[in-house]
Amino acid sequence: MEATVRLRVDGTERVVVVDTRTTVLDALRERLGVMSPKKGCDHGQCGACTVLVDGRRVISCLTLAVAQDGADVTTAAGLADGEALHPVAQAFLDQDALQCGYCTPGQICSAVGMLDEVRRGWPSAVSGGEPGPLDAGEIRERMSGNLCRCGAYANIVRAIEQAAR
Ligand code: FES
Ligand code: FES
């Protein structure tokens, strides 16, 4: 069974006819040629496919495209403001927070969504829900859904600390 799905992807209206079992990740990569989100595990375990859907971080390999009809999808590539990188992306560059870079678009989208969650007062298991500074332990916990096979975690945490400041 097929369905027509309308998505606003990085500011551009896109229309695609997909099998109703198609994920947002496959709709983006395989049907729309949007290659910023990466397919790591395709099972919701690595976070490489993370995008922002209506401002919230979403695992796009576990999200059906038909369920997001009309949504606003932002990938890491769409975070830039013209030639200016998003502050989180700039912090990843400044802190050398990557090696192969495969996980990086997902890490950046997840970090942007996570910092917004912090601003909204969403609790963390580390802080026990108490308001306080976003320390390294809390960053690790809040970013635990994004794996990095290169093990660049130390600099990823530093980059997010920089962006949070
Ligand atoms: Fe989606 Fe790994 S590809 S979580
Ligand atoms: Fe290679 Fe993270 S930089 S997987």
Tab-separated table of C-alpha atoms and ligand atoms in Angstrom:
chain	number	residue	atom	x	y	z
A	1	MET	CA	0.000	0.000	0.000
A	2	GLU	CA	1.339	3.421	-0.895
A	3	ALA	CA	0.694	6.884	0.516
A	4	THR	CA	1.602	10.425	-0.400
A	5	VAL	CA	3.712	12.122	2.269
A	6	ARG	CA	4.491	15.822	2.474
A	7	LEU	CA	7.552	16.851	4.435
A	8	ARG	CA	9.295	20.177	4.801
A	9	VAL	CA	12.933	19.069	4.672
A	10	ASP	CA	15.549	21.638	5.661
A	11	GLY	CA	13.166	24.386	4.619
A	12	THR	CA	12.076	22.895	1.292
A	13	GLU	CA	8.648	21.396	0.676
A	14	ARG	CA	8.987	17.826	-0.563
A	15	VAL	CA	6.274	15.401	-1.686
A	16	VAL	CA	6.951	11.698	-2.016
A	17	VAL	CA	4.850	8.604	-2.624
A	18	VAL	CA	6.069	5.812	-0.382
A	19	ASP	CA	5.151	2.331	0.684
A	20	THR	CA	3.431	2.822	4.045
A	21	ARG	CA	6.195	0.768	5.725
A	22	THR	CA	8.850	3.302	4.669
A	23	THR	CA	10.749	4.992	7.475
A	24	VAL	CA	11.584	8.686	7.543
A	25	LEU	CA	15.252	7.700	7.125
A	26	ASP	CA	14.598	5.714	3.948
A	27	ALA	CA	12.239	8.372	2.595
A	28	LEU	CA	14.979	10.959	3.078
A	29	ARG	CA	17.946	8.973	1.825
A	30	GLU	CA	16.478	6.575	-0.728
A	31	ARG	CA	13.628	8.621	-2.146
A	32	LEU	CA	14.553	12.281	-1.650
A	33	GLY	CA	18.346	12.104	-1.907
A	34	VAL	CA	18.849	13.743	1.486
A	35	MET	CA	22.044	12.030	2.646
A	36	SER	CA	22.861	13.939	5.837
A	37	PRO	CA	21.196	11.476	8.229
A	38	LYS	CA	23.130	8.209	8.255
A	39	LYS	CA	21.999	4.601	8.450
A	40	GLY	CA	24.095	2.838	11.048
A	41	CYS	CA	22.109	-0.001	12.589
A	42	ASP	CA	18.598	0.600	11.163
A	43	HIS	CA	17.347	-0.744	14.499
A	44	GLY	CA	17.162	2.307	16.753
A	45	GLN	CA	20.384	1.476	18.538
A	46	CYS	CA	23.065	3.878	17.281
A	47	GLY	CA	21.501	7.314	16.740
A	48	ALA	CA	23.313	7.948	13.433
A	49	CYS	CA	19.951	8.639	11.777
A	50	THR	CA	18.820	11.287	14.284
A	51	VAL	CA	16.966	14.265	12.790
A	52	LEU	CA	14.772	16.960	14.278
A	53	VAL	CA	11.051	16.553	13.579
A	54	ASP	CA	9.118	19.669	14.511
A	55	GLY	CA	12.112	20.633	16.647
A	56	ARG	CA	12.424	17.397	18.603
A	57	ARG	CA	15.129	14.807	18.107
A	58	VAL	CA	13.821	11.651	16.507
A	59	ILE	CA	15.358	8.309	15.555
A	60	SER	CA	14.378	8.416	11.892
A	61	CYS	CA	14.981	4.694	11.237
A	62	LEU	CA	12.210	3.858	13.703
A	63	THR	CA	9.769	6.535	12.535
A	64	LEU	CA	7.308	5.842	9.753
A	65	ALA	CA	7.149	8.544	7.096
A	66	VAL	CA	3.338	8.352	6.868
A	67	ALA	CA	3.117	9.193	10.562
A	68	GLN	CA	5.033	12.423	9.943
A	69	ASP	CA	2.975	13.728	7.024
A	70	GLY	CA	3.124	17.538	7.143
A	71	ALA	CA	6.054	17.623	9.555
A	72	ASP	CA	9.052	19.903	9.531
A	73	VAL	CA	12.228	17.800	9.272
A	74	THR	CA	15.638	19.317	9.958
A	75	THR	CA	18.840	17.403	9.265
A	76	ALA	CA	22.320	18.399	10.378
A	77	ALA	CA	22.893	19.881	6.914
A	78	GLY	CA	19.836	22.084	7.336
A	79	LEU	CA	20.957	23.592	10.635
A	80	ALA	CA	23.375	26.009	8.991
A	81	ASP	CA	22.341	29.606	8.433
A	82	GLY	CA	23.675	30.192	4.942
A	83	GLU	CA	27.460	29.966	5.196
A	84	ALA	CA	27.376	30.179	8.988
A	85	LEU	CA	27.478	26.870	10.812
A	86	HIS	CA	25.058	26.208	13.635
A	87	PRO	CA	26.836	26.799	16.978
A	88	VAL	CA	26.694	23.089	17.791
A	89	ALA	CA	28.260	22.146	14.443
A	90	GLN	CA	30.895	24.841	14.919
A	91	ALA	CA	31.665	23.469	18.386
A	92	PHE	CA	32.165	19.973	16.933
A	93	LEU	CA	34.719	21.449	14.528
A	94	ASP	CA	36.390	23.577	17.188
A	95	GLN	CA	36.752	20.630	19.572
A	96	ASP	CA	37.727	18.089	16.886
A	97	ALA	CA	34.764	15.999	18.033
A	98	LEU	CA	34.879	13.441	15.241
A	99	GLN	CA	37.086	10.946	13.523
A	100	CYS	CA	35.359	9.217	10.571
A	101	GLY	CA	32.362	11.539	10.886
A	102	TYR	CA	29.713	8.904	10.195
A	103	CYS	CA	27.928	9.432	13.502
A	104	THR	CA	28.404	13.202	13.449
A	105	PRO	CA	25.196	14.428	11.735
A	106	GLY	CA	23.181	12.382	14.206
A	107	GLN	CA	25.285	13.579	17.134
A	108	ILE	CA	24.793	17.203	16.113
A	109	CYS	CA	21.019	16.899	15.641
A	110	SER	CA	20.743	15.026	18.909
A	111	ALA	CA	22.796	17.671	20.726
A	112	VAL	CA	20.627	20.475	19.320
A	113	GLY	CA	17.484	18.653	20.427
A	114	MET	CA	19.006	17.797	23.796
A	115	LEU	CA	20.004	21.396	24.561
A	116	ASP	CA	16.443	22.445	23.787
A	117	GLU	CA	15.161	19.751	26.172
A	118	VAL	CA	17.444	21.182	28.869
A	119	ARG	CA	16.073	24.683	28.210
A	120	ARG	CA	12.557	23.298	28.606
A	121	GLY	CA	13.502	21.773	31.971
A	122	TRP	CA	13.237	18.135	30.924
A	123	PRO	CA	14.778	16.053	33.721
A	124	SER	CA	17.893	13.925	33.503
A	125	ALA	CA	18.502	10.676	35.351
A	126	VAL	CA	21.913	12.051	36.365
A	127	SER	CA	20.699	15.294	37.894
A	128	GLY	CA	17.576	13.744	39.345
A	129	GLY	CA	15.512	16.419	37.716
A	130	GLU	CA	17.091	19.175	39.768
A	131	PRO	CA	17.975	22.310	37.796
A	132	GLY	CA	21.697	22.889	37.623
A	133	PRO	CA	24.658	23.231	35.303
A	134	LEU	CA	24.796	20.868	32.360
A	135	ASP	CA	27.912	18.964	33.412
A	136	ALA	CA	29.781	16.254	31.529
A	137	GLY	CA	28.001	13.430	33.317
A	138	GLU	CA	24.615	14.793	32.400
A	139	ILE	CA	25.690	15.366	28.792
A	140	ARG	CA	26.823	11.736	28.559
A	141	GLU	CA	23.515	10.517	29.942
A	142	ARG	CA	21.410	12.764	27.726
A	143	MET	CA	23.447	11.778	24.643
A	144	SER	CA	23.582	8.067	25.470
A	145	GLY	CA	21.410	7.188	22.478
A	146	ASN	CA	24.137	8.325	20.079
A	147	LEU	CA	27.000	5.902	19.690
A	148	CYS	CA	30.378	6.657	18.118
A	149	ARG	CA	32.316	3.662	16.866
A	150	CYS	CA	35.461	5.812	16.703
A	151	GLY	CA	35.172	6.571	20.398
A	152	ALA	CA	35.320	10.351	20.024
A	153	TYR	CA	33.189	10.766	23.126
A	154	ALA	CA	35.589	12.925	25.144
A	155	ASN	CA	35.651	15.639	22.490
A	156	ILE	CA	31.933	15.268	21.723
A	157	VAL	CA	31.227	16.089	25.370
A	158	ARG	CA	33.612	19.081	25.178
A	159	ALA	CA	31.868	20.300	22.016
A	160	ILE	CA	28.462	20.143	23.656
A	161	GLU	CA	29.820	21.925	26.724
A	162	GLN	CA	31.086	24.672	24.402
A	163	ALA	CA	27.761	24.901	22.579
A	164	ALA	CA	25.844	24.976	25.847
A	165	ARG	CA	27.884	27.989	26.967
B	1	FES	FE1	18.762	4.648	13.307
B	1	FES	FE2	20.974	3.372	14.103
B	1	FES	S1	20.367	3.912	12.080
B	1	FES	S2	19.425	4.285	15.334
B	2	FES	FE1	33.381	7.734	13.540
B	2	FES	FE2	31.760	8.707	15.416
B	2	FES	S1	33.359	9.764	14.405
B	2	FES	S2	31.593	6.822	14.367
